[in-house]
Coordinates of N, CA and C in Angstrom, one line a residue:
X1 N 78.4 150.0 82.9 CA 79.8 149.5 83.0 C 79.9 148.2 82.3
X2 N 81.0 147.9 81.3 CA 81.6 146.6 81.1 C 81.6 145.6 81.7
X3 N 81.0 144.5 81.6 CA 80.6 143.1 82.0 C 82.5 142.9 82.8
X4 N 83.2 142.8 81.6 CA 84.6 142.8 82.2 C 85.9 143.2 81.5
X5 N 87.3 143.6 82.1 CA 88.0 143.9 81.6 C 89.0 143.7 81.9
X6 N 89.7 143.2 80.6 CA 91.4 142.4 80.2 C 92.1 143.6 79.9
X7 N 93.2 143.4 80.3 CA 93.7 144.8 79.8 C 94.8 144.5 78.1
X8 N 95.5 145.5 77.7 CA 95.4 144.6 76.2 C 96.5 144.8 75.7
X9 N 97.8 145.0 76.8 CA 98.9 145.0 77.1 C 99.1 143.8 76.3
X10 N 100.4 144.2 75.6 CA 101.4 143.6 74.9 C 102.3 142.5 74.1
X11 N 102.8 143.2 76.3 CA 103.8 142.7 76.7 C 104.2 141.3 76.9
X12 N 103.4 140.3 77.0 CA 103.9 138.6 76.5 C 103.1 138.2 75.5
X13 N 104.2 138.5 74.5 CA 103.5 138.2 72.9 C 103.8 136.5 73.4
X14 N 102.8 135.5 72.7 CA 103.0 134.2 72.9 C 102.8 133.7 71.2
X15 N 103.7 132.8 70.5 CA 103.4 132.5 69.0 C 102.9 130.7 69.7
X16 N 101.7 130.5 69.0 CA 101.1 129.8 69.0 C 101.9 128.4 69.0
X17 N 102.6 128.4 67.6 CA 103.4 127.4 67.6 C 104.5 126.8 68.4
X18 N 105.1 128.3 68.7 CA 106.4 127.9 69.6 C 105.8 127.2 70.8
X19 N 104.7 127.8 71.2 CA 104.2 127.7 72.8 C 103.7 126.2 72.8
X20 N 103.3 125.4 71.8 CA 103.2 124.2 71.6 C 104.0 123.3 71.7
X21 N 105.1 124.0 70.7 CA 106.3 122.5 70.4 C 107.3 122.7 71.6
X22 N 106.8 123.9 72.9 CA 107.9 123.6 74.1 C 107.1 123.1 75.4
X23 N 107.9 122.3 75.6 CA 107.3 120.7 76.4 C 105.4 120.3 75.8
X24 N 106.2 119.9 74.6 CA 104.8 119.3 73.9 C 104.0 118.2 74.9
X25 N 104.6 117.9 75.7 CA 104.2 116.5 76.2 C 103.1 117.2 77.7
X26 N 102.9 118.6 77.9 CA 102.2 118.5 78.7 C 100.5 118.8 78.2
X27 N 100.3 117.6 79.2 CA 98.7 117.2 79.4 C 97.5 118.4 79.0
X28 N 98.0 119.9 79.3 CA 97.0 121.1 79.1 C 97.0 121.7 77.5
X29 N 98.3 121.2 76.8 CA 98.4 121.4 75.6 C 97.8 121.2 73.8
X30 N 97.6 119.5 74.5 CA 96.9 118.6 73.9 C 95.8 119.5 72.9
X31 N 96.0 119.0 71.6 CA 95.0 120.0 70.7 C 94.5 121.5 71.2
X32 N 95.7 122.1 71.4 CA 95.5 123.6 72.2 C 94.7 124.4 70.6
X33 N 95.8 124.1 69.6 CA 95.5 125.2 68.7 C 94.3 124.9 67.8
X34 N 93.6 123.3 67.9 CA 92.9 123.1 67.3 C 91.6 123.8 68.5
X35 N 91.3 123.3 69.7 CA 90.7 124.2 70.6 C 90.2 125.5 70.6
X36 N 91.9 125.8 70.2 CA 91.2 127.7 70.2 C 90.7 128.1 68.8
X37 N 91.1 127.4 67.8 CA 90.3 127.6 66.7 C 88.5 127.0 66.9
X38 N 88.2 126.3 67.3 CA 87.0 125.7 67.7 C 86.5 127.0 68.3
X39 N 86.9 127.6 69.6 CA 86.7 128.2 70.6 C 86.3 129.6 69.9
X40 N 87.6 130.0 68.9 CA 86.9 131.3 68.5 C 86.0 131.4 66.9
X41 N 86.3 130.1 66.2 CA 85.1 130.1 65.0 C 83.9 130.0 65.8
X42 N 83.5 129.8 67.0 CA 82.2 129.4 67.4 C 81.8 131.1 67.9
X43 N 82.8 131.4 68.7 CA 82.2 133.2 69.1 C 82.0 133.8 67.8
X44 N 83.2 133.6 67.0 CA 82.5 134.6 65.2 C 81.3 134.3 64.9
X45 N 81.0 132.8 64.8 CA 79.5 132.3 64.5 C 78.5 133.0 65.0
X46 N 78.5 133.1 66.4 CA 77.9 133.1 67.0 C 77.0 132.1 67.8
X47 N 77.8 131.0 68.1 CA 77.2 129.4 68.4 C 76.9 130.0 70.0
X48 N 76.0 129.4 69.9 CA 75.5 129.7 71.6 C 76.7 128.2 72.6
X49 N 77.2 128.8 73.5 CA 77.7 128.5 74.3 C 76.9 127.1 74.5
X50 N 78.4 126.1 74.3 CA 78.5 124.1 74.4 C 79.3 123.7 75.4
X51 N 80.5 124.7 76.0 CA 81.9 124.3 76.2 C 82.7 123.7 75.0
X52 N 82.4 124.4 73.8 CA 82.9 124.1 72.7 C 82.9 122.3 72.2
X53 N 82.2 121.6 73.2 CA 82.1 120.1 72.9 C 81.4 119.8 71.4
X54 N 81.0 120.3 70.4 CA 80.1 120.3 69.2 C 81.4 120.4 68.2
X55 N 81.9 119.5 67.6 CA 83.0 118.6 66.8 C 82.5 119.0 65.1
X56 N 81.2 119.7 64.9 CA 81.1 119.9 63.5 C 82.4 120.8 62.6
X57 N 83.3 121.4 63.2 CA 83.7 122.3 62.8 C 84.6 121.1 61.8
X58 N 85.0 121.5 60.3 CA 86.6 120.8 59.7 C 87.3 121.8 59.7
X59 N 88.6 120.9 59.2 CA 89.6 121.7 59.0 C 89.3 123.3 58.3
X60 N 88.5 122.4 56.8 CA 88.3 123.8 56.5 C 87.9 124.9 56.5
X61 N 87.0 124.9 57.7 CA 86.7 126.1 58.7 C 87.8 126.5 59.8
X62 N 88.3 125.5 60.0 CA 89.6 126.3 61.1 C 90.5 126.8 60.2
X63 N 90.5 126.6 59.3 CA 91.2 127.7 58.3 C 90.8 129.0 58.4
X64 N 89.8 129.1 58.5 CA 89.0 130.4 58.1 C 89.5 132.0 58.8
X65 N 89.9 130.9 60.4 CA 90.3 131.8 61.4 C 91.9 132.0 61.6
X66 N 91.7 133.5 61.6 CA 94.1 133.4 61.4 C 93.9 134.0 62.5
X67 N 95.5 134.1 63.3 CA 95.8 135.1 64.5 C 96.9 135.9 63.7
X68 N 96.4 137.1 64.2 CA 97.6 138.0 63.3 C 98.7 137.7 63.8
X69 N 99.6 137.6 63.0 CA 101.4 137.0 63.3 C 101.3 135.6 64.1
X70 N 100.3 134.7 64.1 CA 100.1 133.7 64.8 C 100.6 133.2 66.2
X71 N 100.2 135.1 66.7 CA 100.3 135.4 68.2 C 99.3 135.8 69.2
X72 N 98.7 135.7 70.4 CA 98.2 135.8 71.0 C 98.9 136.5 72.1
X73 N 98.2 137.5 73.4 CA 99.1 138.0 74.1 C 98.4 137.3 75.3
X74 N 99.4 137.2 76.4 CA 98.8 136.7 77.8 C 99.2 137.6 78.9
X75 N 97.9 137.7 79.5 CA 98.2 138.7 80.6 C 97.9 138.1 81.9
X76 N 98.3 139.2 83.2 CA 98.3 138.3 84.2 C 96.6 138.5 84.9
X77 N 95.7 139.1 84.7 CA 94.4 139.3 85.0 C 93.6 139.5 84.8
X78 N 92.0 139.4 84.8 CA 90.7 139.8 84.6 C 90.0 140.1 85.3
X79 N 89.1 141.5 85.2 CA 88.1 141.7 86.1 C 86.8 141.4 85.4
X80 N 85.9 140.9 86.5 CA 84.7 140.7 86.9 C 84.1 141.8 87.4
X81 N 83.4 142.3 86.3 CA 82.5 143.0 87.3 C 80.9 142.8 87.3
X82 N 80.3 143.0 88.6 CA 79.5 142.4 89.3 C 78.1 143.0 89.4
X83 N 77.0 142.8 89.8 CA 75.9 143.7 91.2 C 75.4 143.0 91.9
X84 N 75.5 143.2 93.4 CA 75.3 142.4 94.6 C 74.2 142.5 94.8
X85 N 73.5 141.6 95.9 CA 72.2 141.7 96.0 C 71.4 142.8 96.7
X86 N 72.3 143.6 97.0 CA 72.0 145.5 97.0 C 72.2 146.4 96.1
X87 N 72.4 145.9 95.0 CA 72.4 146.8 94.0 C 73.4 147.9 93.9
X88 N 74.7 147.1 94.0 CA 76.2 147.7 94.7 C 76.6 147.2 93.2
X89 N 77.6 147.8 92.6 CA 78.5 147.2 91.8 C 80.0 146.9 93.0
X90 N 80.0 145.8 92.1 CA 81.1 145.0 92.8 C 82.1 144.5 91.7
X91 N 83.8 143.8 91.6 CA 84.2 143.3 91.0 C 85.0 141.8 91.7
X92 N 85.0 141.2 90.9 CA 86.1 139.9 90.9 C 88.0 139.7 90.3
X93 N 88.4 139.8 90.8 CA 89.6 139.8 90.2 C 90.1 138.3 89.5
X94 N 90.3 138.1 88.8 CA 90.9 136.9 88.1 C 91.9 136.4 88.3
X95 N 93.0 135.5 88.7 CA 94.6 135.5 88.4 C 94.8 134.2 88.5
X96 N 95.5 133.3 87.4 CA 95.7 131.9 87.0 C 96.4 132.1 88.5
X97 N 97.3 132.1 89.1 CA 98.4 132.0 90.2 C 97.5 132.0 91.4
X98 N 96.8 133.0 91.4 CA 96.0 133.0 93.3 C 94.2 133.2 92.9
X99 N 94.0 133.2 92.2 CA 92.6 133.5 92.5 C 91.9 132.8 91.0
X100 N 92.2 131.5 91.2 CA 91.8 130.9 89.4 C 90.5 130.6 89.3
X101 N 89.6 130.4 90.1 CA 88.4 129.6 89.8 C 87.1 130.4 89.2
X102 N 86.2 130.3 88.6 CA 85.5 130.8 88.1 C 84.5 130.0 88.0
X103 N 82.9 130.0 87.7 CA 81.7 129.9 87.2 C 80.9 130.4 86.0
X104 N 80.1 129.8 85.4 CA 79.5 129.9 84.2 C 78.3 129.3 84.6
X105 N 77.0 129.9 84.4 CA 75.9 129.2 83.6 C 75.9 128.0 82.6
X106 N 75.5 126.7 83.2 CA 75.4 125.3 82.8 C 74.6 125.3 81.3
X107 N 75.0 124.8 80.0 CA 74.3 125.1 79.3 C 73.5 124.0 79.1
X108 N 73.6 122.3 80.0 CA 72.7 121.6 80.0 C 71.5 122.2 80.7
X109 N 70.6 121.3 79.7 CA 69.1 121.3 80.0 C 68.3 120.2 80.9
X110 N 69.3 119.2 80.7 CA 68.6 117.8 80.9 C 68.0 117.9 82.8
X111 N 66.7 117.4 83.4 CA 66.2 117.4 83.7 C 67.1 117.2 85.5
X112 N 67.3 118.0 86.4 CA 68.2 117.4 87.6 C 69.6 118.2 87.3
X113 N 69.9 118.6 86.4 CA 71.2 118.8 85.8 C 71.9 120.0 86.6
X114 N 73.0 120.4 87.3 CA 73.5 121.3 87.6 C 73.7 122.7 87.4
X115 N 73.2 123.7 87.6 CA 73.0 125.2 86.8 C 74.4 125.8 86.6
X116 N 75.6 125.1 86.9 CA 76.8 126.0 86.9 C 77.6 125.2 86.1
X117 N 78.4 125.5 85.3 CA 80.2 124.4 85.5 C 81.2 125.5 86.1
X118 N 81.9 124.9 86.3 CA 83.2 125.2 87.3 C 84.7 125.3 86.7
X119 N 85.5 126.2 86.5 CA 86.9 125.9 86.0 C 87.9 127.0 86.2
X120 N 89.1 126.5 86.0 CA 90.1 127.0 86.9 C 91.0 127.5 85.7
X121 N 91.4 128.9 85.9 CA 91.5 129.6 84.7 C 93.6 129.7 84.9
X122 N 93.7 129.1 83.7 CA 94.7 128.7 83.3 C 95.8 129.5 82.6
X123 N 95.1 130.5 82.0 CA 95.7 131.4 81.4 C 94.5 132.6 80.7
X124 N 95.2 133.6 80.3 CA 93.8 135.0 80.2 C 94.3 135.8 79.1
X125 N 94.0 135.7 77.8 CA 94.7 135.9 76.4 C 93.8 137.3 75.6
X126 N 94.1 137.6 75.1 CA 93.6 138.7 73.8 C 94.3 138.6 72.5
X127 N 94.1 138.3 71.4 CA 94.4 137.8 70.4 C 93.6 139.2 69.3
X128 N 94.3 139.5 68.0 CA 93.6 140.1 67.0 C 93.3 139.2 65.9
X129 N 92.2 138.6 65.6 CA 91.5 137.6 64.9 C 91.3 138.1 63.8
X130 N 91.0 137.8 62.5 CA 90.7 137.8 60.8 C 90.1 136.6 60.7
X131 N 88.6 136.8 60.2 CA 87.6 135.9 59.6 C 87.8 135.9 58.3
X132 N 88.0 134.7 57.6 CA 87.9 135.1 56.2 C 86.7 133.7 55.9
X133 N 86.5 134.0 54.5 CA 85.5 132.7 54.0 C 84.5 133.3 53.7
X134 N 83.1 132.2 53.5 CA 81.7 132.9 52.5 C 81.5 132.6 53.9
X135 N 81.4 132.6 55.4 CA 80.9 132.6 56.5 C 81.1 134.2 57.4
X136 N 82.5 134.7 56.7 CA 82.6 136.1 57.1 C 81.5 137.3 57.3
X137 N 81.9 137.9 58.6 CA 81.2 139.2 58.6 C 81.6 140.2 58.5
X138 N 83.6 140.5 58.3 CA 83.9 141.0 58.2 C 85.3 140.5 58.0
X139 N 86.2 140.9 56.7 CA 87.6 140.1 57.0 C 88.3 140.9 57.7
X140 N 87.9 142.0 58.5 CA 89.2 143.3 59.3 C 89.6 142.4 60.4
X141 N 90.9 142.6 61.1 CA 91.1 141.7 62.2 C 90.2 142.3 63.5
X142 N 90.0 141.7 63.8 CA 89.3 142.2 65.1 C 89.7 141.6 66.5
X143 N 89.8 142.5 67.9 CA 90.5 141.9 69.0 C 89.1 141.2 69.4
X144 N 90.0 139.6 70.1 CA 89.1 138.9 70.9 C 89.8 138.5 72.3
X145 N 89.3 138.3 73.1 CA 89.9 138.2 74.4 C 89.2 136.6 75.0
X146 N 89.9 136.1 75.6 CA 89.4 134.1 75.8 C 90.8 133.7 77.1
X147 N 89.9 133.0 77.9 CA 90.7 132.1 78.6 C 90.7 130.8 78.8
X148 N 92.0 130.2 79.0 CA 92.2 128.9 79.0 C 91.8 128.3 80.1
X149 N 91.3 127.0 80.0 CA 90.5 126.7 81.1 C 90.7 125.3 81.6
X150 N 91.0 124.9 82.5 CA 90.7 123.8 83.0 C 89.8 123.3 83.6
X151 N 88.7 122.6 84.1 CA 87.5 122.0 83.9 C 87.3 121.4 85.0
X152 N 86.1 121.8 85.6 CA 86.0 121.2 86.9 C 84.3 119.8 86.6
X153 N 84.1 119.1 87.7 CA 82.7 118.3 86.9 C 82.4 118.5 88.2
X154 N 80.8 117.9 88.3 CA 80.3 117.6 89.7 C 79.9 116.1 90.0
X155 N 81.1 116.3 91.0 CA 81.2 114.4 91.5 C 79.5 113.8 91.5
X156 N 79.8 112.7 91.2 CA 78.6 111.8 90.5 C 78.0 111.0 91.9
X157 N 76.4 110.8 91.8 CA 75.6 110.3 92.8 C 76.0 111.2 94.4
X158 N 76.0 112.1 94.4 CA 76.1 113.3 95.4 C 75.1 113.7 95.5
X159 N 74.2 114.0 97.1 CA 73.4 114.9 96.8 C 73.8 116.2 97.7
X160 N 73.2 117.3 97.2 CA 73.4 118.6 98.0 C 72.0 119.6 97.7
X161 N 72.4 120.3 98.9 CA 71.5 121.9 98.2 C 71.3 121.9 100.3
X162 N 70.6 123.1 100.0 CA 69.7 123.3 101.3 C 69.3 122.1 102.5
X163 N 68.7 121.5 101.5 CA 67.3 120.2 102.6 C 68.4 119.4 102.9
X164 N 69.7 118.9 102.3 CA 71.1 118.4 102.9 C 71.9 118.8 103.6
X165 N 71.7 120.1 103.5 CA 72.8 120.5 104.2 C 74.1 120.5 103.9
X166 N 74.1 120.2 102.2 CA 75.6 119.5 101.9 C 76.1 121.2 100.4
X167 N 77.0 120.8 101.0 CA 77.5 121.8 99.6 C 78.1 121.0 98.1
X168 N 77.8 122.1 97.1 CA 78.4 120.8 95.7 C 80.2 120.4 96.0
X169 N 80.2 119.6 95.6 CA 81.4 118.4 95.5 C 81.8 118.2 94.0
X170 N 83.1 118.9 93.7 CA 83.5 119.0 92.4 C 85.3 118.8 92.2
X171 N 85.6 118.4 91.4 CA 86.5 117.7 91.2 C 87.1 117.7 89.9
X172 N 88.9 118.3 89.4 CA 89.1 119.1 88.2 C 89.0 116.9 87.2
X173 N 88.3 117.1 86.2 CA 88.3 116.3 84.7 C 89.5 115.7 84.3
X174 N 89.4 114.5 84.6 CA 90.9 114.3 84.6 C 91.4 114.1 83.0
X175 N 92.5 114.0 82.6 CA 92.8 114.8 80.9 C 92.9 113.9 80.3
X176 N 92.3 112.8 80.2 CA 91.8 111.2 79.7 C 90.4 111.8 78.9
X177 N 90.3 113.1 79.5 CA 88.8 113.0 78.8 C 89.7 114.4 78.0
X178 N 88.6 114.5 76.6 CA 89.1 115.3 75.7 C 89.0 116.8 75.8
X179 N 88.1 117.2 76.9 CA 87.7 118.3 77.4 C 87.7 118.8 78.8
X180 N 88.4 117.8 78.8 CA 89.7 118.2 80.4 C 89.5 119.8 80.2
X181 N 90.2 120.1 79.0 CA 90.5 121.3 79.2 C 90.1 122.4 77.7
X182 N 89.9 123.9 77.8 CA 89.4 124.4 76.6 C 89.4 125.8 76.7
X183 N 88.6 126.6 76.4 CA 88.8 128.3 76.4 C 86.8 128.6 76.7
X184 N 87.2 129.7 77.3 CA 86.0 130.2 77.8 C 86.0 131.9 77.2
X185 N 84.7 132.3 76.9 CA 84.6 133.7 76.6 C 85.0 134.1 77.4
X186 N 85.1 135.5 78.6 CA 85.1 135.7 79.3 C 84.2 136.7 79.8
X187 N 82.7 136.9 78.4 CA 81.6 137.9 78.6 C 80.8 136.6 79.1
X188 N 81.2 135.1 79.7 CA 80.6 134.1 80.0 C 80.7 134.0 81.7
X189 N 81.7 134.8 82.0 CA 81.8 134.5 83.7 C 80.9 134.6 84.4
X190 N 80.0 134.3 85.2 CA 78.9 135.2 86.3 C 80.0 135.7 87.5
X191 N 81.3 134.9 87.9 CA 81.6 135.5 89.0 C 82.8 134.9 89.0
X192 N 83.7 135.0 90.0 CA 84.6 134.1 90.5 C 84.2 132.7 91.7
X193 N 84.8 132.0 91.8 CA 83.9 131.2 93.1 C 85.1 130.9 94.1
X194 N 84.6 130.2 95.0 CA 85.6 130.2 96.4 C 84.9 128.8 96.4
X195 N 86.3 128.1 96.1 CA 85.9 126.3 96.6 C 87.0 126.3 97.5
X196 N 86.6 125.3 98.4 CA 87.2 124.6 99.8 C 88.0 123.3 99.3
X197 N 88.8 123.5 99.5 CA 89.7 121.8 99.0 C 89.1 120.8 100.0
X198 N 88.2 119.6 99.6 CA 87.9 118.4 100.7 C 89.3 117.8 101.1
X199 N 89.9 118.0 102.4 CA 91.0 117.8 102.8 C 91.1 116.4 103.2
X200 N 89.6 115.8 103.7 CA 90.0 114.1 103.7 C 90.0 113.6 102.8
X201 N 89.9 113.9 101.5 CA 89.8 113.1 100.1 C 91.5 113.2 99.8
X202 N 92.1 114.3 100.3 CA 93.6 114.3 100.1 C 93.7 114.8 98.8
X203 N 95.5 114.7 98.5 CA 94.9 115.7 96.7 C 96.2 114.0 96.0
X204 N 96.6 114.2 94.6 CA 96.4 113.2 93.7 C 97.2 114.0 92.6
X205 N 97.9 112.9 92.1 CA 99.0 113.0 90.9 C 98.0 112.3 89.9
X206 N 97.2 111.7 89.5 CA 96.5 111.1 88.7 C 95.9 111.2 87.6
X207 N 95.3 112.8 88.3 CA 94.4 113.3 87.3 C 95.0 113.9 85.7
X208 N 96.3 114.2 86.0 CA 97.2 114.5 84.3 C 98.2 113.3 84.3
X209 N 98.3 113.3 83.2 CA 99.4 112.5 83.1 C 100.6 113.0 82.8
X210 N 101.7 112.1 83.5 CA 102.9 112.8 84.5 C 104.0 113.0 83.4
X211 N 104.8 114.2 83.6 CA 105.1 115.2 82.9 C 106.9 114.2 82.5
X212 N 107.3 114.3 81.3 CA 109.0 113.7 81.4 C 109.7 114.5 82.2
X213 N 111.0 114.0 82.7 CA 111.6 114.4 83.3 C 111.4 115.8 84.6
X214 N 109.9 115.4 85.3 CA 109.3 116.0 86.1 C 108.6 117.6 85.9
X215 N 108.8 117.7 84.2 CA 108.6 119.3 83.7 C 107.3 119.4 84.2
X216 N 107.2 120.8 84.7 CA 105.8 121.8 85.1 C 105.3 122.0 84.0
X217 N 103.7 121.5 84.4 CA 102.4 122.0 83.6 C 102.2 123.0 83.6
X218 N 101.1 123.6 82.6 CA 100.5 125.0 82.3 C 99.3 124.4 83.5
X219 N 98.9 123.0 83.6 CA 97.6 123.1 84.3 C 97.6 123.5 85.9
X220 N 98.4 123.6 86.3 CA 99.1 123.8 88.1 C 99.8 125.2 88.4
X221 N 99.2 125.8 89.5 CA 100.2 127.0 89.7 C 102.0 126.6 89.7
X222 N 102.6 127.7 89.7 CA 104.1 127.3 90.1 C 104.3 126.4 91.1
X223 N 104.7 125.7 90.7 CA 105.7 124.5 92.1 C 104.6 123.5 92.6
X224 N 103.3 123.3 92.6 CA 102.5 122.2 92.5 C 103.1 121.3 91.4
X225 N 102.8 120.2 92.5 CA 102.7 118.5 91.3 C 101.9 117.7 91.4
X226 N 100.7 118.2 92.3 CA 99.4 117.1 92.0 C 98.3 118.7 92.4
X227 N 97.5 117.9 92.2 CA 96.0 118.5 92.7 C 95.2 118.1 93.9
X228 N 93.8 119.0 94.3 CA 92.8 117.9 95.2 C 92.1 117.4 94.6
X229 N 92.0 116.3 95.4 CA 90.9 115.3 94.7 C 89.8 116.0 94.3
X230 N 89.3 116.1 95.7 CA 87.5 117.3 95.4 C 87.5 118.4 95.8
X231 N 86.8 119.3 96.0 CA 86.4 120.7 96.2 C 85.2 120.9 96.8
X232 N 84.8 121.5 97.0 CA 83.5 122.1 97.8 C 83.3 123.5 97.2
X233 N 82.0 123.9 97.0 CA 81.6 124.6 96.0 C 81.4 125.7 97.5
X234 N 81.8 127.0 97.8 CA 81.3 127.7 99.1 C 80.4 128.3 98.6
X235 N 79.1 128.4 99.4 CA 77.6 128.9 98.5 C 77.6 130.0 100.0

């Protein structure tokens, strides 16, 4: 069975550019199209998973990469599919609106370092892509499927695991930093996850910066205007 499946419907053709220049000023937008050019010259490459943080790319390799009709389509869901620790297939359902959160395999090595990151899936796209250049493997367009992601970190000087007793403590990147937010394969998911909002930390308008004339983010389900502070990771 398929690791997972987007379905590859249509139906909300989104043009890159328009989707940009309307309410340019929000916080999740910020170098979207330079992003997803980053995001999918690195899957053509074949760059081993960074969170796309690795800045070598120029312009003139984001050239390389076109969207046919300089459209992507967005759909409302993804499945995850699974095997339990009985050897059950199982699936995860995806949906920016009620069920956003996800996990990935931490691609840090450094010594203490956390095995997951964490992020809250923003939107869930399929695009028909064209490589061109002396880097090409093929110039045919080919479908790629990627979601948009918002970024979770793990709150600093915390400890957790078993011998604590404490669960991880994570908290969405606030968009000061340049990788607040980005695109994720989606043959990268291990699962969906179930975090607990820490309800005494309360939740916080802070973390984006606040929209003109009170316009809704792409980063927030419908009708939210702040976030929680932290999360709890449910293990």
């Amino acid at each position: 069975e398929d690791h997972h499946h987007i379905s590859s419907s249509r139906n909300n053709p989104v043009n890159i550019y328009a989707f940009v220049q309307t309410n340019p000023d929000d916080p999740a937008k910020k170098n979207f199209i330079r992003s997803l050019q980053d995001h999918l010259l690195g899957c053509l490459r074949g760059r081993t998973f960074d969170g796309d943080t690795d800045e070598s790319f120029t312009s003139a390799d984001r050239l390389t990469v076109r969207l046919q009709n300089e459209t992507i389509f967005r759909v409302c869901t993804a499945r995850i599919n699974y095997t339990t620790y009985d050897l059950r297939r199982a699936y995860d359902t995806i949906n920016p609106r009620t069920h956003p959160f996800v996990m990935v395999a931490s691609p840090e090595v450094e010594p203490g370092s956390h095995p997951f990151w964490y992020a809250s899936v923003i939107g869930i796209f399929h695009a028909n892509v064209q490589h061109i250049g002396k880097d090409s493997k093929d110039y045919r367009p080919q479908r790629m499927e990627f979601l948009w992601v918002r970024w979770l970190g793990i709150e600093p000087d915390r400890s957790f695991g078993q011998q604590q007793a404490l669960l991880p403590k994570i908290g969405f990147i606030p968009d000061s930093d340049e990788f607040a937010f980005g695109f994720l394969d989606p043959s990268l998911v291990l699962r969906a996850c179930h975090l607990l909002p820490s309800f005494v930390d309360g939740r916080t308008n802070k973390l984006l910066t606040p929209m003109p004339n009170n316009q809704a983010t792409e980063a927030r389900p419908s009708g939210e205007k702040d976030d929680w502070v932290n999360y709890y990771v449910g293990m």
